[in-house]
Amino acid sequence: MKRFRRHGHESQRDKHKQDLYQFNKTVEHGFPHQPSALGFSPSLALLAIGTRSGAIKLYGTPGVEFMGLHDENAAVTQVHFLPNQVGMVTLLDDNSLHMWTLRAHNGMSELLEIGRFTLSGPPGAPPSVTRVTAVLAHSSGELLMLGTEGGHVFVVEVPGFRELEENNISVENVQNRIPEDYVGRRNLECVEALHENPLNPRQVLIGYGRGLMVLWDLDRQRPIQHFLCTQQLESVWWMEDGVNILSSHSDGSYCQWTVTGEDPQTEPEKQETPYGAFPCKAISKIIQLPSKQGPPFLIFSGGMPRASYGDRHCISVIHSKFHEALDFTSRIIDFFVIREGENHRGRERCEPSALVVLVEEELVVVDLQSEGWPVIQTPYLVPLHCSAITCSHHVSSIPLKLWERVQAAGAQQNTHYSRKPWPIIGGQNLSPDPPQRDLLLTGHEDGTVRFWDASGVCLYPMYKLSTAGVFLTDADPNDNMNQGSEGEWPPFRKVGCFDPYSDDPRLGIQKIHLCKYSGYLTVAGTAGQILILELNDEAAEQMVEATVVDLLQGQEGFRWKGQARLDVREEPVLFPPGFQPFALVQCQPPAVVTAIALHSEWKLVAFGTSHGFGFYDYHQKNNIMVKCTLNPSDQVTMEGPLSRVKSIKKSLRQSFRRIRRSRVSMRKHHATNAAKLQEINARLEAEALQEMELAPVQRKIEARSSDDSFTGLVRTLYFADTFVSDGSHSTPSLWAGTNGGAVFAYVLRVPSLERRAEDPVVAHAAKEIQLMHRAPVVGLVVLDGKGTPLPEPLEVAHDLARSPEMHGSHHLLVVSEEQFKLFTLPKVSSKSKLKLTAVDGSRVRRVGVAWFGSRTDEQLESSLVVLTNQGELHVISLPSIKMMVHYPCIRREDVSGIASCVFTKFGQGFYLMSPSEFERFSLSTRWVVEPRCLVEAPLQMRPKNPSSPVHRDQPDGNSARQVMEHALLNDESEPAPQSSIRLFVSLLAVYVL
């Protein structure tokens, strides 16, 4: 008999889903992966970064962020803001130009691409004729000058990208007007630089690769003066007096030239090689800015002595008697200088304020007005990957007291930073204040744990914990690379925090657990080390007591061939304010810690590896219990670090074992003739071989062999106060799930608070569950009598959660890679289940409990959030275990992104979209963190009366530009004049086409 659902019930259920769930990728935290171009607008005070993947990102005052993506999968090679406008032009390595603008919509700005253009040369011309190498955004805001590889300069009108052929400057025109002996000796090569006279916008300096520089008059279409260099030209800088020009060259020298009108000038006024007399590398960029306090600032990149320091990435800053070579840890992309008040007064004599340097792995901002030129702490674009990220842990709703203590500890670490405020201040941040304080903790390969303020749009660094001091490593604590030797030449100073090298990979952090109510922190590492730390506001010198735990329990026949454990320092260690370790558990063998759990109310820490699990009493500092989970066939777990790739030989062996088991099962249940049996066997073998060829996401549920590798690996640990022995008395318990589909439950006897220091914690085995399909157990949750997950330790004691319902039946939810199964407690009888792999071929990779609520209703309900190996997010209701919604989130080929995902308690999540960037997403309609900002046009470009209609049938350029500005800068919700709308649409069609 068919069952029909009522339409009203379905619509009500759908409305309920819409009220609770909505998927959005909201913001990208961290440093852009593979940056390739840098731009800055003084009038907007906005910074732009282009990447090799075609992304373009804009940043202003903290919270003001925009992101765009070119349709072309090509690298951004140059970014240029149109002077005094909200427009921007990008050049890609496929030679295409793209126009972007910031448009107001519903009271906020959005970044839009409004046009694209590619230079087209005459028929039959080589690609070099139109291959763009230099771009000048003219100060009029109406022209782009494009220098090419073939030596030509094309003039293009913007924003329409219309080529003005009559204004183009061909290489032949230049060659015909320079001395014959110069033309005869060398080819001009590509256009390396285009610069506008700061005092006369109708004069442009063209710099060619072979060294020739030509001062060109745009009105009279002829050269005014030539500057003949003998070295390869790298860059040009026109000083603000309009008279002097700097040129930098491939031999590490720079020259100063004077604009006199006398033609040609064969000798510079001054020529200098800062780091000569030995051969030096090229000075790739040079600028000189006047200073109110004495001599100008001279800043240039490169120029290092080739033999001694050719591999250094340096920018030199020279001012008066001060000279420093800022030494970066990765390749320099570009740099610029922010001048105080420049965004208000244009190119007036403004004091240099900050040097902004984009290198491959970080953005460094140097304060040029404070003594010693310290680095300014960046509120965004912080390199999350200064050491490779190995794990993450999110904690929601941090209590104010803990927050302030962590903040204070971080402030004491950051005394070397400049106190000057962040200098990039464009736009308005319209995002409301975060409703709660959230922390994202990231573990790193070098043994550090970094605390990030994850409350809002900016992922801001708060505090850094280092665990290396507990152990004896090869690192020299007195090695300070930031200070150069006195009298050293060049005068190096190391800047930036990117350091990809780890002194000892065994220090790598694998698991983190922070209790926000007690301030206790547990971190576990690659070599089986588990540290328990507490927050201290003062520095302390103390010993760290180590307890060695043998997870093999003396079993014979196993031999560890992997890494040795870390040696603990035997003398007291001085720990700075912040989290300080007071106890250490060392697993033996020293394998990677795969799971930890902290219960700060009972003062217990549980830990697991590929060999077993145990738990430790950090109040009495002794180990309570150890359980070895090894299967006799798990020999591979004794041979070293975990391997994620099985051999083809092993896969073949397991496939044919399944074939033999299937044959035996068939003989028992079916009497078939030989021909039929042969047909079935052939089909089974074909299916087995087909399974090996299919992607893992396409496999079906089937029983896994107990002799598969790593069946004893502990995947999850969970403390719960629930009914384990009987249904009338709840007891503390520990639950552990393994890679082989086994769940172990232990009952704990925790002494009362008065006897906690004297009486031992006692544990004994209570239950064991073996899932029939033996899929890895990735999550365990106990639901109380109302079907709600148990609160966190100390959460009820702090009046932040209601006490769990202890009168109804409790349930244990076991989440394996392939299904969700609900068991009643204490009998552990199966109640219901939801299959995942058998339905769509997915496997569970990440699971977490989250609370959801609508924007209008204060009531919250808990659900299970799941990420699969296909990169899909599922929300599953509790306790009914029904699929509510699912959304695609991560590409299934992005294995590292899926593995790095972490969920929050309120329906958000983070995953690594690149080694240096977290993508933030939200599944909740109530809790969404995303940039909400507005960028207004500079005063000097706003139309005097933007709302007045244009009455001309054929508007001139100025009127057309005003209409364009009106359409792009004003809120779409405001009605525009009808004629303006028609004109804007027609213009936009031209721009796009």
Short mmCIF file of N, CA, C and O in Angstrom, two decimals, residues 443-519:
data_model
loop_
_atom_site.label_atom_id
_atom_site.label_comp_id
_atom_site.label_asym_id
_atom_site.label_seq_id
_atom_site.Cartn_x
_atom_site.Cartn_y
_atom_site.Cartn_z
N GLY A 443 47.59 24.04 14.42
CA GLY A 443 48.85 23.38 14.75
C GLY A 443 49.76 23.35 13.54
O GLY A 443 49.30 23.25 12.40
N HIS A 444 51.07 23.42 13.80
CA HIS A 444 52.02 23.57 12.70
C HIS A 444 53.14 22.54 12.80
O HIS A 444 53.37 21.94 13.85
N GLU A 445 53.84 22.40 11.69
CA GLU A 445 54.88 21.39 11.58
C GLU A 445 56.06 21.66 12.50
O GLU A 445 56.76 20.75 12.91
N ASP A 446 56.28 22.92 12.86
CA ASP A 446 57.42 23.26 13.71
C ASP A 446 57.11 23.15 15.20
O ASP A 446 57.90 23.59 16.04
N GLY A 447 55.95 22.58 15.55
CA GLY A 447 55.61 22.40 16.95
C GLY A 447 54.93 23.59 17.58
O GLY A 447 54.81 23.64 18.82
N THR A 448 54.46 24.54 16.79
CA THR A 448 53.76 25.70 17.34
C THR A 448 52.25 25.55 17.19
O THR A 448 51.77 24.85 16.30
N VAL A 449 51.53 26.21 18.07
CA VAL A 449 50.08 26.33 17.98
C VAL A 449 49.78 27.82 17.96
O VAL A 449 50.18 28.56 18.87
N ARG A 450 49.07 28.26 16.94
CA ARG A 450 48.74 29.67 16.81
C ARG A 450 47.25 29.89 17.07
O ARG A 450 46.42 29.14 16.56
N PHE A 451 46.96 30.92 17.86
CA PHE A 451 45.59 31.28 18.24
C PHE A 451 45.16 32.45 17.38
O PHE A 451 45.81 33.50 17.36
N TRP A 452 44.02 32.27 16.69
CA TRP A 452 43.51 33.31 15.79
C TRP A 452 42.12 33.76 16.26
O TRP A 452 41.29 32.94 16.62
N ASP A 453 41.92 35.06 16.22
CA ASP A 453 40.59 35.62 16.46
C ASP A 453 39.76 35.36 15.21
O ASP A 453 39.94 35.99 14.17
N ALA A 454 38.82 34.41 15.31
CA ALA A 454 37.99 34.02 14.18
C ALA A 454 36.57 34.55 14.31
O ALA A 454 35.64 34.00 13.73
N SER A 455 36.40 35.62 15.08
CA SER A 455 35.05 36.15 15.34
C SER A 455 34.46 36.85 14.13
O SER A 455 33.24 36.82 13.93
N GLY A 456 35.30 37.51 13.34
CA GLY A 456 34.79 38.33 12.26
C GLY A 456 35.44 38.02 10.93
O GLY A 456 35.99 36.94 10.70
N VAL A 457 35.40 39.02 10.05
CA VAL A 457 35.91 38.84 8.69
C VAL A 457 37.42 38.64 8.67
O VAL A 457 37.94 37.84 7.90
N CYS A 458 38.13 39.37 9.52
CA CYS A 458 39.59 39.28 9.57
C CYS A 458 40.02 38.18 10.56
O CYS A 458 39.61 38.20 11.72
N LEU A 459 40.82 37.26 10.08
CA LEU A 459 41.39 36.23 10.94
C LEU A 459 42.66 36.81 11.54
O LEU A 459 43.72 36.83 10.89
N TYR A 460 42.56 37.29 12.78
CA TYR A 460 43.63 38.10 13.36
C TYR A 460 44.46 37.27 14.33
O TYR A 460 43.92 36.54 15.17
N PRO A 461 45.81 37.35 14.25
CA PRO A 461 46.66 36.56 15.17
C PRO A 461 46.62 37.14 16.58
O PRO A 461 46.79 38.34 16.79
N MET A 462 46.42 36.25 17.56
CA MET A 462 46.35 36.69 18.95
C MET A 462 47.54 36.24 19.77
O MET A 462 48.08 36.99 20.58
N TYR A 463 47.98 35.00 19.56
CA TYR A 463 48.98 34.42 20.47
C TYR A 463 49.62 33.21 19.81
O TYR A 463 48.96 32.50 19.03
N LYS A 464 50.90 32.99 20.08
CA LYS A 464 51.61 31.83 19.53
C LYS A 464 52.23 31.02 20.66
O LYS A 464 52.93 31.57 21.52
N LEU A 465 51.96 29.74 20.65
CA LEU A 465 52.53 28.81 21.62
C LEU A 465 53.54 27.92 20.93
O LEU A 465 53.27 27.36 19.86
N SER A 466 54.72 27.80 21.51
CA SER A 466 55.75 26.90 20.97
C SER A 466 56.01 25.77 21.95
O SER A 466 56.21 26.00 23.16
N THR A 467 55.99 24.54 21.45
CA THR A 467 56.25 23.37 22.31
C THR A 467 57.68 22.88 22.19
O THR A 467 58.07 21.94 22.90
N ALA A 468 58.48 23.49 21.30
CA ALA A 468 59.84 22.98 21.06
C ALA A 468 60.72 23.09 22.29
O ALA A 468 61.65 22.28 22.48
N GLY A 469 60.45 24.09 23.16
CA GLY A 469 61.32 24.28 24.33
C GLY A 469 61.28 23.13 25.31
O GLY A 469 62.20 22.99 26.15
N VAL A 470 60.25 22.29 25.25
CA VAL A 470 60.17 21.15 26.17
C VAL A 470 61.17 20.07 25.80
O VAL A 470 61.62 19.30 26.65
N PHE A 471 61.56 20.03 24.53
CA PHE A 471 62.36 18.91 24.03
C PHE A 471 63.76 19.37 23.62
O PHE A 471 63.99 20.56 23.36
N LEU A 472 64.65 18.41 23.52
CA LEU A 472 65.99 18.65 23.01
C LEU A 472 65.97 18.47 21.50
O LEU A 472 65.72 17.39 20.99
N THR A 473 66.20 19.56 20.77
CA THR A 473 66.22 19.51 19.31
C THR A 473 67.51 20.14 18.82
O THR A 473 68.34 20.62 19.60
N ASP A 474 67.67 20.13 17.50
CA ASP A 474 68.88 20.69 16.91
C ASP A 474 68.85 22.21 16.86
O ASP A 474 69.84 22.84 16.51
N ALA A 475 67.70 22.81 17.17
CA ALA A 475 67.58 24.27 17.09
C ALA A 475 68.39 24.93 18.19
O ALA A 475 68.44 24.44 19.33
N ASP A 476 69.04 26.02 17.88
CA ASP A 476 69.79 26.80 18.84
C ASP A 476 68.92 27.94 19.35
O ASP A 476 68.57 28.84 18.59
N PRO A 477 68.51 27.91 20.63
CA PRO A 477 67.60 28.97 21.12
C PRO A 477 68.24 30.35 21.08
O PRO A 477 67.54 31.35 21.11
N ASN A 478 69.57 30.42 21.01
CA ASN A 478 70.23 31.72 20.97
C ASN A 478 70.45 32.25 19.56
O ASN A 478 71.00 33.32 19.37
N ASP A 479 70.01 31.44 18.59
CA ASP A 479 70.19 31.85 17.19
C ASP A 479 69.13 32.89 16.84
O ASP A 479 67.96 32.58 16.74
N ASN A 480 69.56 34.11 16.65
CA ASN A 480 68.63 35.19 16.31
C ASN A 480 69.00 35.74 14.95
O ASN A 480 69.95 36.50 14.80
N MET A 481 68.23 35.34 13.95
CA MET A 481 68.55 35.74 12.59
C MET A 481 68.09 37.16 12.29
O MET A 481 68.39 37.70 11.24
N ASN A 482 67.35 37.75 13.21
CA ASN A 482 66.83 39.09 12.94
C ASN A 482 67.91 40.16 13.07
O ASN A 482 67.75 41.26 12.60
N GLN A 483 68.98 39.83 13.75
CA GLN A 483 70.01 40.84 13.97
C GLN A 483 71.23 40.51 13.13
O GLN A 483 71.79 39.43 13.22
N GLY A 484 71.63 41.45 12.29
CA GLY A 484 72.84 41.26 11.52
C GLY A 484 74.06 41.59 12.36
O GLY A 484 73.99 42.28 13.38
N SER A 485 75.20 41.11 11.94
CA SER A 485 76.44 41.40 12.66
C SER A 485 76.79 42.87 12.49
O SER A 485 76.56 43.47 11.43
N GLU A 486 77.37 43.44 13.52
CA GLU A 486 77.73 44.85 13.47
C GLU A 486 78.81 45.06 12.42
O GLU A 486 79.80 44.34 12.35
N GLY A 487 78.60 46.03 11.56
CA GLY A 487 79.56 46.31 10.50
C GLY A 487 79.41 45.43 9.28
O GLY A 487 80.19 45.56 8.33
N GLU A 488 78.42 44.55 9.26
CA GLU A 488 78.21 43.68 8.11
C GLU A 488 77.77 44.49 6.90
O GLU A 488 77.02 45.45 7.02
N TRP A 489 78.26 44.11 5.73
CA TRP A 489 77.89 44.78 4.50
C TRP A 489 77.53 43.74 3.45
O TRP A 489 78.29 42.83 3.21
N PRO A 490 76.37 43.82 2.84
CA PRO A 490 75.27 44.77 3.08
C PRO A 490 74.67 44.62 4.49
O PRO A 490 74.75 43.54 5.09
N PRO A 491 74.05 45.68 4.99
CA PRO A 491 73.50 45.66 6.37
C PRO A 491 72.15 44.94 6.41
O PRO A 491 71.09 45.57 6.43
N PHE A 492 72.19 43.61 6.45
CA PHE A 492 70.96 42.82 6.37
C PHE A 492 70.14 42.90 7.65
O PHE A 492 70.68 42.99 8.76
N ARG A 493 68.81 42.87 7.49
CA ARG A 493 67.88 42.67 8.61
C ARG A 493 66.77 41.76 8.13
O ARG A 493 66.04 42.09 7.19
N LYS A 494 66.65 40.61 8.77
CA LYS A 494 65.62 39.65 8.37
C LYS A 494 64.25 40.17 8.78
O LYS A 494 64.04 40.56 9.93
N VAL A 495 63.30 40.16 7.85
CA VAL A 495 61.94 40.61 8.13
C VAL A 495 60.96 39.55 7.63
O VAL A 495 61.27 38.76 6.74
N GLY A 496 59.77 39.57 8.22
CA GLY A 496 58.75 38.59 7.85
C GLY A 496 58.80 37.39 8.78
O GLY A 496 59.78 37.16 9.49
N CYS A 497 57.72 36.63 8.79
CA CYS A 497 57.61 35.48 9.70
C CYS A 497 57.50 34.15 8.97
O CYS A 497 57.39 33.12 9.61
N PHE A 498 57.53 34.16 7.63
CA PHE A 498 57.42 32.90 6.90
C PHE A 498 58.70 32.09 7.09
O PHE A 498 59.79 32.55 6.78
N ASP A 499 58.55 30.88 7.60
CA ASP A 499 59.69 29.99 7.83
C ASP A 499 59.23 28.57 7.59
O ASP A 499 58.73 27.90 8.51
N PRO A 500 59.35 28.06 6.37
CA PRO A 500 58.78 26.75 6.05
C PRO A 500 59.59 25.57 6.57
O PRO A 500 59.15 24.43 6.47
N TYR A 501 60.76 25.84 7.13
CA TYR A 501 61.63 24.73 7.53
C TYR A 501 61.43 24.39 9.00
O TYR A 501 61.40 25.25 9.86
N SER A 502 61.29 23.10 9.28
CA SER A 502 61.12 22.63 10.66
C SER A 502 62.42 22.01 11.13
O SER A 502 63.04 21.22 10.41
N ASP A 503 62.83 22.38 12.34
CA ASP A 503 64.06 21.83 12.89
C ASP A 503 63.94 20.34 13.13
O ASP A 503 64.92 19.60 13.05
N ASP A 504 62.76 19.87 13.44
CA ASP A 504 62.53 18.45 13.69
C ASP A 504 61.08 18.14 13.37
O ASP A 504 60.17 18.60 14.07
N PRO A 505 60.81 17.36 12.32
CA PRO A 505 59.40 17.10 11.94
C PRO A 505 58.61 16.36 13.01
O PRO A 505 57.39 16.35 12.96
N ARG A 506 59.30 15.74 13.98
CA ARG A 506 58.58 15.05 15.06
C ARG A 506 57.83 16.02 15.95
O ARG A 506 56.92 15.63 16.68
N LEU A 507 58.19 17.31 15.90
CA LEU A 507 57.51 18.31 16.71
C LEU A 507 56.11 18.63 16.19
O LEU A 507 55.32 19.26 16.89
N GLY A 508 55.80 18.23 14.96
CA GLY A 508 54.54 18.61 14.32
C GLY A 508 53.33 18.32 15.19
O GLY A 508 53.20 17.26 15.79
N ILE A 509 52.40 19.28 15.24
CA ILE A 509 51.18 19.15 16.04
C ILE A 509 50.12 18.43 15.22
O ILE A 509 49.84 18.82 14.08
N GLN A 510 49.51 17.39 15.80
CA GLN A 510 48.51 16.59 15.10
C GLN A 510 47.11 16.76 15.66
O GLN A 510 46.13 16.66 14.92
N LYS A 511 46.98 17.01 16.96
CA LYS A 511 45.67 17.14 17.58
C LYS A 511 45.72 18.24 18.64
O LYS A 511 46.73 18.40 19.34
N ILE A 512 44.60 18.99 18.76
CA ILE A 512 44.48 20.09 19.73
C ILE A 512 43.12 20.00 20.39
O ILE A 512 42.12 19.72 19.73
N HIS A 513 43.08 20.25 21.70
CA HIS A 513 41.80 20.34 22.40
C HIS A 513 41.94 21.38 23.50
O HIS A 513 42.79 21.26 24.39
N LEU A 514 41.12 22.43 23.45
CA LEU A 514 41.12 23.49 24.45
C LEU A 514 39.80 23.50 25.19
O LEU A 514 38.73 23.49 24.57
N CYS A 515 39.88 23.52 26.52
CA CYS A 515 38.68 23.72 27.34
C CYS A 515 38.58 25.20 27.67
O CYS A 515 39.42 25.76 28.38
N LYS A 516 37.54 25.86 27.12
CA LYS A 516 37.41 27.30 27.27
C LYS A 516 36.98 27.72 28.67
O LYS A 516 37.07 28.90 29.02
N TYR A 517 36.50 26.77 29.48
CA TYR A 517 36.02 27.12 30.82
C TYR A 517 37.12 27.01 31.87
O TYR A 517 37.15 27.78 32.83
N SER A 518 38.03 26.05 31.70
CA SER A 518 39.09 25.87 32.70
C SER A 518 40.42 26.46 32.27
O SER A 518 41.30 26.69 33.10
N GLY A 519 40.60 26.69 30.96
CA GLY A 519 41.88 27.18 30.47
C GLY A 519 42.91 26.10 30.28
O GLY A 519 44.08 26.40 30.05
#
